[in-house]
Amino acid sequence: MPVAISHFPLKLVARRMIAPTVAHLSFERDDGQPLACIPGQFIQIHFHYADGSPARRSYSIAVGRAPDAAPDARVEIAVSYVPGGAATALFEAMPIGATIDASGPFGRFCLYPNDTNRRYLLIGTGTGITPYRAMLPQLAQLMSSRGVDVVLLQGARTPAELLYGDEFRAFAEAHPRFRYLPCFSRQLPEPGSVHAHPDVRHGYVQNVLPELAPDPAGDIAYLCGNPNMVDACFEALKTMGLPVPMIRREKYVSNK
């Protein structure tokens, strides 16, 4: 028999735009219970279309906790606003303090406790970067406990569309084993601007992979975001010799 999915209410406590068409939404469980989750998992939001038919959307949890921290009620997600989208209309009109029905967490796009790799290659575009934001506390612990290195390669079209870039740069500056490479396909940052940095790259993330020299014996790669990017990086990493079990993928499809 199928396992019953537990639903719970989420209350919107804050909303801010982190890109021209992407909102960061902060919720809390409104039933007094914590949300025990593993960094990299996602929740589903349940609502109804205008005709009353049921709808749901999946969003990666964007907030992480230290591995030894107790779970709490916080849930943060990044939402791409799509013109004419039902979910977009829902979140844009939702007042602070309102509640919505959710379920989860789901998914296995996580760091595995038995990993023995020497380096993680984390590659993401668009809101596909949010699982990595949630992983930061866990990555800090792994860098400290077993000396693993981490490279985060983030793709965006322009500096204005770079999600959580300031947070990732600050994390890199505080953790020498973490390298952050923003990659812009259309527009590079202006010289002297806050996003200008020697690790900035121009082009698509898959074109930067050779520079990272993936090591079949020591690397594990994570791919999350646009399906075309995920497929291109997957094929490139295989060509470079990375074993398929060492390439973990999650595709993000934009839903209205």
PDB file of C-alpha atoms in Angstrom:
ATOM      1  CA  MET A   1       0.000   0.000   0.000  1.00  0.00           C
ATOM      2  CA  PRO A   2       1.213   3.545  -0.693  1.00  0.00           C
ATOM      3  CA  VAL A   3       2.620   5.445   2.261  1.00  0.00           C
ATOM      4  CA  ALA A   4       0.412   8.320   3.403  1.00  0.00           C
ATOM      5  CA  ILE A   5       2.060  11.728   2.942  1.00  0.00           C
ATOM      6  CA  SER A   6       1.895  13.997   5.952  1.00  0.00           C
ATOM      7  CA  HIS A   7       0.764  17.553   5.260  1.00  0.00           C
ATOM      8  CA  PHE A   8       1.480  20.570   7.458  1.00  0.00           C
ATOM      9  CA  PRO A   9       0.747  24.316   7.386  1.00  0.00           C
ATOM     10  CA  LEU A  10       3.460  26.851   6.562  1.00  0.00           C
ATOM     11  CA  LYS A  11       3.119  30.496   7.618  1.00  0.00           C
ATOM     12  CA  LEU A  12       4.813  33.150   5.495  1.00  0.00           C
ATOM     13  CA  VAL A  13       7.025  35.311   7.725  1.00  0.00           C
ATOM     14  CA  ALA A  14       9.190  37.218   5.207  1.00  0.00           C
ATOM     15  CA  ARG A  15       9.616  37.810   1.483  1.00  0.00           C
ATOM     16  CA  ARG A  16      12.397  39.532  -0.446  1.00  0.00           C
ATOM     17  CA  MET A  17      13.445  39.672  -4.072  1.00  0.00           C
ATOM     18  CA  ILE A  18      16.924  38.233  -4.673  1.00  0.00           C
ATOM     19  CA  ALA A  19      16.821  38.704  -8.467  1.00  0.00           C
ATOM     20  CA  PRO A  20      14.473  40.557 -10.831  1.00  0.00           C
ATOM     21  CA  THR A  21      12.206  37.492 -11.127  1.00  0.00           C
ATOM     22  CA  VAL A  22      13.159  35.373  -8.088  1.00  0.00           C
ATOM     23  CA  ALA A  23      11.770  35.739  -4.566  1.00  0.00           C
ATOM     24  CA  HIS A  24      13.218  34.294  -1.367  1.00  0.00           C
ATOM     25  CA  LEU A  25      10.328  33.249   0.880  1.00  0.00           C
ATOM     26  CA  SER A  26      10.749  32.482   4.578  1.00  0.00           C
ATOM     27  CA  PHE A  27       8.152  30.294   6.290  1.00  0.00           C
ATOM     28  CA  GLU A  28       7.651  28.633   9.636  1.00  0.00           C
ATOM     29  CA  ARG A  29       5.644  25.522  10.341  1.00  0.00           C
ATOM     30  CA  ASP A  30       2.413  26.742  11.891  1.00  0.00           C
ATOM     31  CA  ASP A  31       1.617  23.557  13.794  1.00  0.00           C
ATOM     32  CA  GLY A  32       4.369  23.905  16.380  1.00  0.00           C
ATOM     33  CA  GLN A  33       6.407  21.032  14.946  1.00  0.00           C
ATOM     34  CA  PRO A  34       9.971  21.137  13.580  1.00  0.00           C
ATOM     35  CA  LEU A  35      10.778  20.088  10.020  1.00  0.00           C
ATOM     36  CA  ALA A  36      13.448  17.403  10.170  1.00  0.00           C
ATOM     37  CA  CYS A  37      15.170  17.412   6.798  1.00  0.00           C
ATOM     38  CA  ILE A  38      18.487  16.646   5.151  1.00  0.00           C
ATOM     39  CA  PRO A  39      20.195  19.469   3.201  1.00  0.00           C
ATOM     40  CA  GLY A  40      19.332  19.014  -0.466  1.00  0.00           C
ATOM     41  CA  GLN A  41      15.759  17.830   0.071  1.00  0.00           C
ATOM     42  CA  PHE A  42      12.621  19.609  -1.146  1.00  0.00           C
ATOM     43  CA  ILE A  43       9.056  20.259  -0.070  1.00  0.00           C
ATOM     44  CA  GLN A  44       5.855  20.382  -2.083  1.00  0.00           C
ATOM     45  CA  ILE A  45       3.387  23.263  -1.902  1.00  0.00           C
ATOM     46  CA  HIS A  46      -0.259  22.325  -2.475  1.00  0.00           C
ATOM     47  CA  PHE A  47      -2.874  24.753  -3.804  1.00  0.00           C
ATOM     48  CA  HIS A  48      -5.718  24.925  -6.326  1.00  0.00           C
ATOM     49  CA  TYR A  49      -6.046  26.352  -9.804  1.00  0.00           C
ATOM     50  CA  ALA A  50      -8.769  28.902 -10.515  1.00  0.00           C
ATOM     51  CA  ASP A  51     -11.100  26.105 -11.636  1.00  0.00           C
ATOM     52  CA  GLY A  52     -10.686  24.320  -8.292  1.00  0.00           C
ATOM     53  CA  SER A  53      -8.489  21.487  -9.537  1.00  0.00           C
ATOM     54  CA  PRO A  54      -5.549  20.560  -7.290  1.00  0.00           C
ATOM     55  CA  ALA A  55      -2.011  21.698  -8.033  1.00  0.00           C
ATOM     56  CA  ARG A  56       1.390  21.273  -6.434  1.00  0.00           C
ATOM     57  CA  ARG A  57       4.892  22.621  -6.927  1.00  0.00           C
ATOM     58  CA  SER A  58       8.230  21.387  -5.614  1.00  0.00           C
ATOM     59  CA  TYR A  59      10.828  23.700  -4.061  1.00  0.00           C
ATOM     60  CA  SER A  60      14.219  22.878  -2.609  1.00  0.00           C
ATOM     61  CA  ILE A  61      14.724  23.899   0.990  1.00  0.00           C
ATOM     62  CA  ALA A  62      17.194  26.777   0.947  1.00  0.00           C
ATOM     63  CA  VAL A  63      18.147  26.957   4.630  1.00  0.00           C
ATOM     64  CA  GLY A  64      20.641  24.634   6.249  1.00  0.00           C
ATOM     65  CA  ARG A  65      21.530  23.709   9.806  1.00  0.00           C
ATOM     66  CA  ALA A  66      24.710  22.433  11.397  1.00  0.00           C
ATOM     67  CA  PRO A  67      24.767  18.606  11.394  1.00  0.00           C
ATOM     68  CA  ASP A  68      24.499  18.501  15.204  1.00  0.00           C
ATOM     69  CA  ALA A  69      21.715  21.107  15.434  1.00  0.00           C
ATOM     70  CA  ALA A  70      18.187  20.131  16.390  1.00  0.00           C
ATOM     71  CA  PRO A  71      15.570  20.585  13.647  1.00  0.00           C
ATOM     72  CA  ASP A  72      13.431  23.689  13.888  1.00  0.00           C
ATOM     73  CA  ALA A  73      10.350  25.089  12.200  1.00  0.00           C
ATOM     74  CA  ARG A  74      12.093  27.258   9.581  1.00  0.00           C
ATOM     75  CA  VAL A  75      11.532  26.617   5.881  1.00  0.00           C
ATOM     76  CA  GLU A  76      13.037  28.868   3.206  1.00  0.00           C
ATOM     77  CA  ILE A  77      12.616  28.507  -0.544  1.00  0.00           C
ATOM     78  CA  ALA A  78      13.476  30.407  -3.719  1.00  0.00           C
ATOM     79  CA  VAL A  79      10.606  30.901  -6.164  1.00  0.00           C
ATOM     80  CA  SER A  80      10.975  31.926  -9.811  1.00  0.00           C
ATOM     81  CA  TYR A  81       8.158  34.231 -10.837  1.00  0.00           C
ATOM     82  CA  VAL A  82       6.755  33.220 -14.230  1.00  0.00           C
ATOM     83  CA  PRO A  83       4.380  35.616 -16.057  1.00  0.00           C
ATOM     84  CA  GLY A  84       0.873  34.197 -15.954  1.00  0.00           C
ATOM     85  CA  GLY A  85       1.888  31.396 -13.640  1.00  0.00           C
ATOM     86  CA  ALA A  86      -0.590  30.074 -11.080  1.00  0.00           C
ATOM     87  CA  ALA A  87       2.076  29.541  -8.420  1.00  0.00           C
ATOM     88  CA  THR A  88       3.515  32.981  -9.167  1.00  0.00           C
ATOM     89  CA  ALA A  89       0.120  34.603  -8.622  1.00  0.00           C
ATOM     90  CA  LEU A  90      -0.290  32.642  -5.414  1.00  0.00           C
ATOM     91  CA  PHE A  91       3.011  33.722  -3.877  1.00  0.00           C
ATOM     92  CA  GLU A  92       2.891  37.319  -5.138  1.00  0.00           C
ATOM     93  CA  ALA A  93      -0.532  37.866  -3.555  1.00  0.00           C
ATOM     94  CA  MET A  94       0.171  35.966  -0.344  1.00  0.00           C
ATOM     95  CA  PRO A  95       0.248  38.354   2.637  1.00  0.00           C
ATOM     96  CA  ILE A  96       2.751  38.008   5.449  1.00  0.00           C
ATOM     97  CA  GLY A  97       1.176  35.813   8.129  1.00  0.00           C
ATOM     98  CA  ALA A  98      -0.902  33.763   5.678  1.00  0.00           C
ATOM     99  CA  THR A  99      -0.580  29.991   5.644  1.00  0.00           C
ATOM    100  CA  ILE A 100      -0.302  27.427   2.893  1.00  0.00           C
ATOM    101  CA  ASP A 101      -0.451  23.632   2.772  1.00  0.00           C
ATOM    102  CA  ALA A 102       2.856  21.770   2.353  1.00  0.00           C
ATOM    103  CA  SER A 103       4.230  18.233   2.473  1.00  0.00           C
ATOM    104  CA  GLY A 104       7.656  16.666   2.693  1.00  0.00           C
ATOM    105  CA  PRO A 105      10.551  16.665   2.890  1.00  0.00           C
ATOM    106  CA  PHE A 106      11.365  14.540  -0.134  1.00  0.00           C
ATOM    107  CA  GLY A 107      14.384  13.685  -2.255  1.00  0.00           C
ATOM    108  CA  ARG A 108      17.856  12.174  -2.117  1.00  0.00           C
ATOM    109  CA  PHE A 109      19.910  14.985  -3.670  1.00  0.00           C
ATOM    110  CA  CYS A 110      22.043  15.064  -0.521  1.00  0.00           C
ATOM    111  CA  LEU A 111      25.597  14.543   0.683  1.00  0.00           C
ATOM    112  CA  TYR A 112      25.971  10.892   1.639  1.00  0.00           C
ATOM    113  CA  PRO A 113      27.401  10.053   5.075  1.00  0.00           C
ATOM    114  CA  ASN A 114      29.601   7.281   3.663  1.00  0.00           C
ATOM    115  CA  ASP A 115      31.260   9.439   0.977  1.00  0.00           C
ATOM    116  CA  THR A 116      35.075   9.148   0.992  1.00  0.00           C
ATOM    117  CA  ASN A 117      35.821  11.529  -1.865  1.00  0.00           C
ATOM    118  CA  ARG A 118      38.511  14.196  -1.707  1.00  0.00           C
ATOM    119  CA  ARG A 119      36.484  16.911  -3.487  1.00  0.00           C
ATOM    120  CA  TYR A 120      32.906  17.902  -4.244  1.00  0.00           C
ATOM    121  CA  LEU A 121      32.087  19.688  -7.505  1.00  0.00           C
ATOM    122  CA  LEU A 122      28.765  21.479  -7.024  1.00  0.00           C
ATOM    123  CA  ILE A 123      27.277  22.867 -10.231  1.00  0.00           C
ATOM    124  CA  GLY A 124      24.010  24.782 -10.387  1.00  0.00           C
ATOM    125  CA  THR A 125      22.016  27.318 -12.377  1.00  0.00           C
ATOM    126  CA  GLY A 126      18.962  29.411 -11.504  1.00  0.00           C
ATOM    127  CA  THR A 127      17.076  28.290  -8.411  1.00  0.00           C
ATOM    128  CA  GLY A 128      18.922  24.989  -8.742  1.00  0.00           C
ATOM    129  CA  ILE A 129      21.558  26.647  -6.556  1.00  0.00           C
ATOM    130  CA  THR A 130      19.323  26.527  -3.461  1.00  0.00           C
ATOM    131  CA  PRO A 131      20.235  22.981  -2.327  1.00  0.00           C
ATOM    132  CA  TYR A 132      23.864  24.059  -2.100  1.00  0.00           C
ATOM    133  CA  ARG A 133      22.953  27.008   0.111  1.00  0.00           C
ATOM    134  CA  ALA A 134      21.297  24.537   2.472  1.00  0.00           C
ATOM    135  CA  MET A 135      24.410  22.334   2.407  1.00  0.00           C
ATOM    136  CA  LEU A 136      26.837  25.055   3.564  1.00  0.00           C
ATOM    137  CA  PRO A 137      26.810  24.172   7.304  1.00  0.00           C
ATOM    138  CA  GLN A 138      27.277  20.484   6.472  1.00  0.00           C
ATOM    139  CA  LEU A 139      30.073  21.287   4.022  1.00  0.00           C
ATOM    140  CA  ALA A 140      31.821  23.387   6.658  1.00  0.00           C
ATOM    141  CA  GLN A 141      31.778  20.398   8.989  1.00  0.00           C
ATOM    142  CA  LEU A 142      33.092  18.037   6.284  1.00  0.00           C
ATOM    143  CA  MET A 143      35.894  20.407   5.297  1.00  0.00           C
ATOM    144  CA  SER A 144      36.932  20.572   8.933  1.00  0.00           C
ATOM    145  CA  SER A 145      36.500  16.900   9.873  1.00  0.00           C
ATOM    146  CA  ARG A 146      37.943  15.110   6.860  1.00  0.00           C
ATOM    147  CA  GLY A 147      39.625  17.822   4.817  1.00  0.00           C
ATOM    148  CA  VAL A 148      37.384  17.602   1.777  1.00  0.00           C
ATOM    149  CA  ASP A 149      37.656  20.380  -0.821  1.00  0.00           C
ATOM    150  CA  VAL A 150      34.605  21.964  -2.444  1.00  0.00           C
ATOM    151  CA  VAL A 151      34.140  23.906  -5.682  1.00  0.00           C
ATOM    152  CA  LEU A 152      30.817  25.654  -6.317  1.00  0.00           C
ATOM    153  CA  LEU A 153      30.306  26.557  -9.975  1.00  0.00           C
ATOM    154  CA  GLN A 154      27.212  28.744 -10.326  1.00  0.00           C
ATOM    155  CA  GLY A 155      25.760  29.782 -13.658  1.00  0.00           C
ATOM    156  CA  ALA A 156      23.705  32.918 -14.307  1.00  0.00           C
ATOM    157  CA  ARG A 157      23.037  35.102 -17.304  1.00  0.00           C
ATOM    158  CA  THR A 158      23.903  38.401 -15.601  1.00  0.00           C
ATOM    159  CA  PRO A 159      25.186  39.603 -12.204  1.00  0.00           C
ATOM    160  CA  ALA A 160      21.639  40.730 -11.321  1.00  0.00           C
ATOM    161  CA  GLU A 161      20.441  37.127 -11.678  1.00  0.00           C
ATOM    162  CA  LEU A 162      23.158  35.596  -9.464  1.00  0.00           C
ATOM    163  CA  LEU A 163      21.241  34.074  -6.540  1.00  0.00           C
ATOM    164  CA  TYR A 164      22.880  34.212  -3.083  1.00  0.00           C
ATOM    165  CA  GLY A 165      26.180  35.268  -4.662  1.00  0.00           C
ATOM    166  CA  ASP A 166      27.193  37.479  -1.736  1.00  0.00           C
ATOM    167  CA  GLU A 167      26.573  34.627   0.711  1.00  0.00           C
ATOM    168  CA  PHE A 168      28.618  32.133  -1.291  1.00  0.00           C
ATOM    169  CA  ARG A 169      31.496  34.608  -1.689  1.00  0.00           C
ATOM    170  CA  ALA A 170      31.512  35.323   2.059  1.00  0.00           C
ATOM    171  CA  PHE A 171      31.503  31.581   2.778  1.00  0.00           C
ATOM    172  CA  ALA A 172      34.447  31.078   0.420  1.00  0.00           C
ATOM    173  CA  GLU A 173      36.416  33.844   2.122  1.00  0.00           C
ATOM    174  CA  ALA A 174      35.798  32.234   5.520  1.00  0.00           C
ATOM    175  CA  HIS A 175      36.640  28.668   4.374  1.00  0.00           C
ATOM    176  CA  PRO A 176      39.909  28.201   2.448  1.00  0.00           C
ATOM    177  CA  ARG A 177      38.843  24.759   1.176  1.00  0.00           C
ATOM    178  CA  PHE A 178      35.750  26.224  -0.532  1.00  0.00           C
ATOM    179  CA  ARG A 179      36.155  27.820  -3.955  1.00  0.00           C
ATOM    180  CA  TYR A 180      33.341  29.812  -5.521  1.00  0.00           C
ATOM    181  CA  LEU A 181      33.194  30.345  -9.296  1.00  0.00           C
ATOM    182  CA  PRO A 182      30.292  32.462 -10.642  1.00  0.00           C
ATOM    183  CA  CYS A 183      29.919  31.963 -14.375  1.00  0.00           C
ATOM    184  CA  PHE A 184      28.014  34.531 -16.479  1.00  0.00           C
ATOM    185  CA  SER A 185      26.750  33.595 -19.931  1.00  0.00           C
ATOM    186  CA  ARG A 186      25.646  37.039 -21.121  1.00  0.00           C
ATOM    187  CA  GLN A 187      27.074  39.890 -19.060  1.00  0.00           C
ATOM    188  CA  LEU A 188      30.168  40.068 -16.891  1.00  0.00           C
ATOM    189  CA  PRO A 189      30.293  42.278 -13.776  1.00  0.00           C
ATOM    190  CA  GLU A 190      31.570  45.797 -14.226  1.00  0.00           C
ATOM    191  CA  PRO A 191      35.218  46.190 -13.134  1.00  0.00           C
ATOM    192  CA  GLY A 192      35.326  47.364  -9.533  1.00  0.00           C
ATOM    193  CA  SER A 193      31.755  46.235  -8.818  1.00  0.00           C
ATOM    194  CA  VAL A 194      30.809  44.022  -5.894  1.00  0.00           C
ATOM    195  CA  HIS A 195      30.636  40.955  -8.169  1.00  0.00           C
ATOM    196  CA  ALA A 196      34.004  41.529  -9.864  1.00  0.00           C
ATOM    197  CA  HIS A 197      36.470  38.873  -8.689  1.00  0.00           C
ATOM    198  CA  PRO A 198      39.336  36.830 -10.189  1.00  0.00           C
ATOM    199  CA  ASP A 199      37.212  33.672  -9.946  1.00  0.00           C
ATOM    200  CA  VAL A 200      34.443  35.078 -12.177  1.00  0.00           C
ATOM    201  CA  ARG A 201      34.143  33.224 -15.481  1.00  0.00           C
ATOM    202  CA  HIS A 202      32.409  34.012 -18.791  1.00  0.00           C
ATOM    203  CA  GLY A 203      30.280  31.465 -20.647  1.00  0.00           C
ATOM    204  CA  TYR A 204      28.306  28.398 -19.649  1.00  0.00           C
ATOM    205  CA  VAL A 205      29.179  26.277 -16.619  1.00  0.00           C
ATOM    206  CA  GLN A 206      29.857  23.193 -18.760  1.00  0.00           C
ATOM    207  CA  ASN A 207      32.598  25.111 -20.574  1.00  0.00           C
ATOM    208  CA  VAL A 208      34.413  25.748 -17.287  1.00  0.00           C
ATOM    209  CA  LEU A 209      34.528  22.078 -16.249  1.00  0.00           C
ATOM    210  CA  PRO A 210      37.869  21.311 -17.962  1.00  0.00           C
ATOM    211  CA  GLU A 211      39.504  24.023 -15.836  1.00  0.00           C
ATOM    212  CA  LEU A 212      38.458  22.115 -12.721  1.00  0.00           C
ATOM    213  CA  ALA A 213      40.240  18.958 -13.967  1.00  0.00           C
ATOM    214  CA  PRO A 214      37.688  16.458 -12.620  1.00  0.00           C
ATOM    215  CA  ASP A 215      39.422  13.522 -10.955  1.00  0.00           C
ATOM    216  CA  PRO A 216      37.709  10.135 -11.483  1.00  0.00           C
ATOM    217  CA  ALA A 217      39.386   8.762  -8.361  1.00  0.00           C
ATOM    218  CA  GLY A 218      38.616  11.588  -5.974  1.00  0.00           C
ATOM    219  CA  ASP A 219      35.657  13.727  -7.107  1.00  0.00           C
ATOM    220  CA  ILE A 220      31.898  13.563  -6.661  1.00  0.00           C
ATOM    221  CA  ALA A 221      29.837  15.981  -8.775  1.00  0.00           C
ATOM    222  CA  TYR A 222      26.373  17.379  -8.116  1.00  0.00           C
ATOM    223  CA  LEU A 223      24.300  18.898 -10.946  1.00  0.00           C
ATOM    224  CA  CYS A 224      21.155  20.896 -10.294  1.00  0.00           C
ATOM    225  CA  GLY A 225      19.158  23.313 -12.410  1.00  0.00           C
ATOM    226  CA  ASN A 226      18.202  23.705 -16.055  1.00  0.00           C
ATOM    227  CA  PRO A 227      17.767  20.259 -17.661  1.00  0.00           C
ATOM    228  CA  ASN A 228      19.898  21.207 -20.681  1.00  0.00           C
ATOM    229  CA  MET A 229      22.742  22.276 -18.388  1.00  0.00           C
ATOM    230  CA  VAL A 230      22.426  19.110 -16.303  1.00  0.00           C
ATOM    231  CA  ASP A 231      22.559  16.926 -19.421  1.00  0.00           C
ATOM    232  CA  ALA A 232      25.504  18.843 -20.928  1.00  0.00           C
ATOM    233  CA  CYS A 233      27.519  18.668 -17.696  1.00  0.00           C
ATOM    234  CA  PHE A 234      26.658  15.000 -17.211  1.00  0.00           C
ATOM    235  CA  GLU A 235      27.969  14.093 -20.653  1.00  0.00           C
ATOM    236  CA  ALA A 236      31.066  16.275 -20.207  1.00  0.00           C
ATOM    237  CA  LEU A 237      31.927  14.736 -16.842  1.00  0.00           C
ATOM    238  CA  LYS A 238      31.477  11.220 -18.222  1.00  0.00           C
ATOM    239  CA  THR A 239      33.807  12.097 -21.113  1.00  0.00           C
ATOM    240  CA  MET A 240      36.351  13.312 -18.559  1.00  0.00           C
ATOM    241  CA  GLY A 241      36.198   9.914 -16.889  1.00  0.00           C
ATOM    242  CA  LEU A 242      34.013  10.570 -13.875  1.00  0.00           C
ATOM    243  CA  PRO A 243      32.079   7.360 -13.038  1.00  0.00           C
ATOM    244  CA  VAL A 244      28.316   7.685 -13.449  1.00  0.00           C
ATOM    245  CA  PRO A 245      27.616   6.795  -9.757  1.00  0.00           C
ATOM    246  CA  MET A 246      29.794   9.776  -8.814  1.00  0.00           C
ATOM    247  CA  ILE A 247      27.543  12.207 -10.737  1.00  0.00           C
ATOM    248  CA  ARG A 248      24.373  13.064  -8.836  1.00  0.00           C
ATOM    249  CA  ARG A 249      21.659  14.987 -10.676  1.00  0.00           C
ATOM    250  CA  GLU A 250      18.467  16.919 -10.080  1.00  0.00           C
ATOM    251  CA  LYS A 251      16.694  18.726 -12.911  1.00  0.00           C
ATOM    252  CA  TYR A 252      14.589  21.830 -12.376  1.00  0.00           C
ATOM    253  CA  VAL A 253      11.701  22.345 -14.762  1.00  0.00           C
ATOM    254  CA  SER A 254      10.001  25.735 -14.619  1.00  0.00           C
ATOM    255  CA  ASN A 255       6.307  25.268 -13.806  1.00  0.00           C
ATOM    256  CA  LYS A 256       3.602  27.855 -14.047  1.00  0.00           C
TER     257      LYS A 256
END
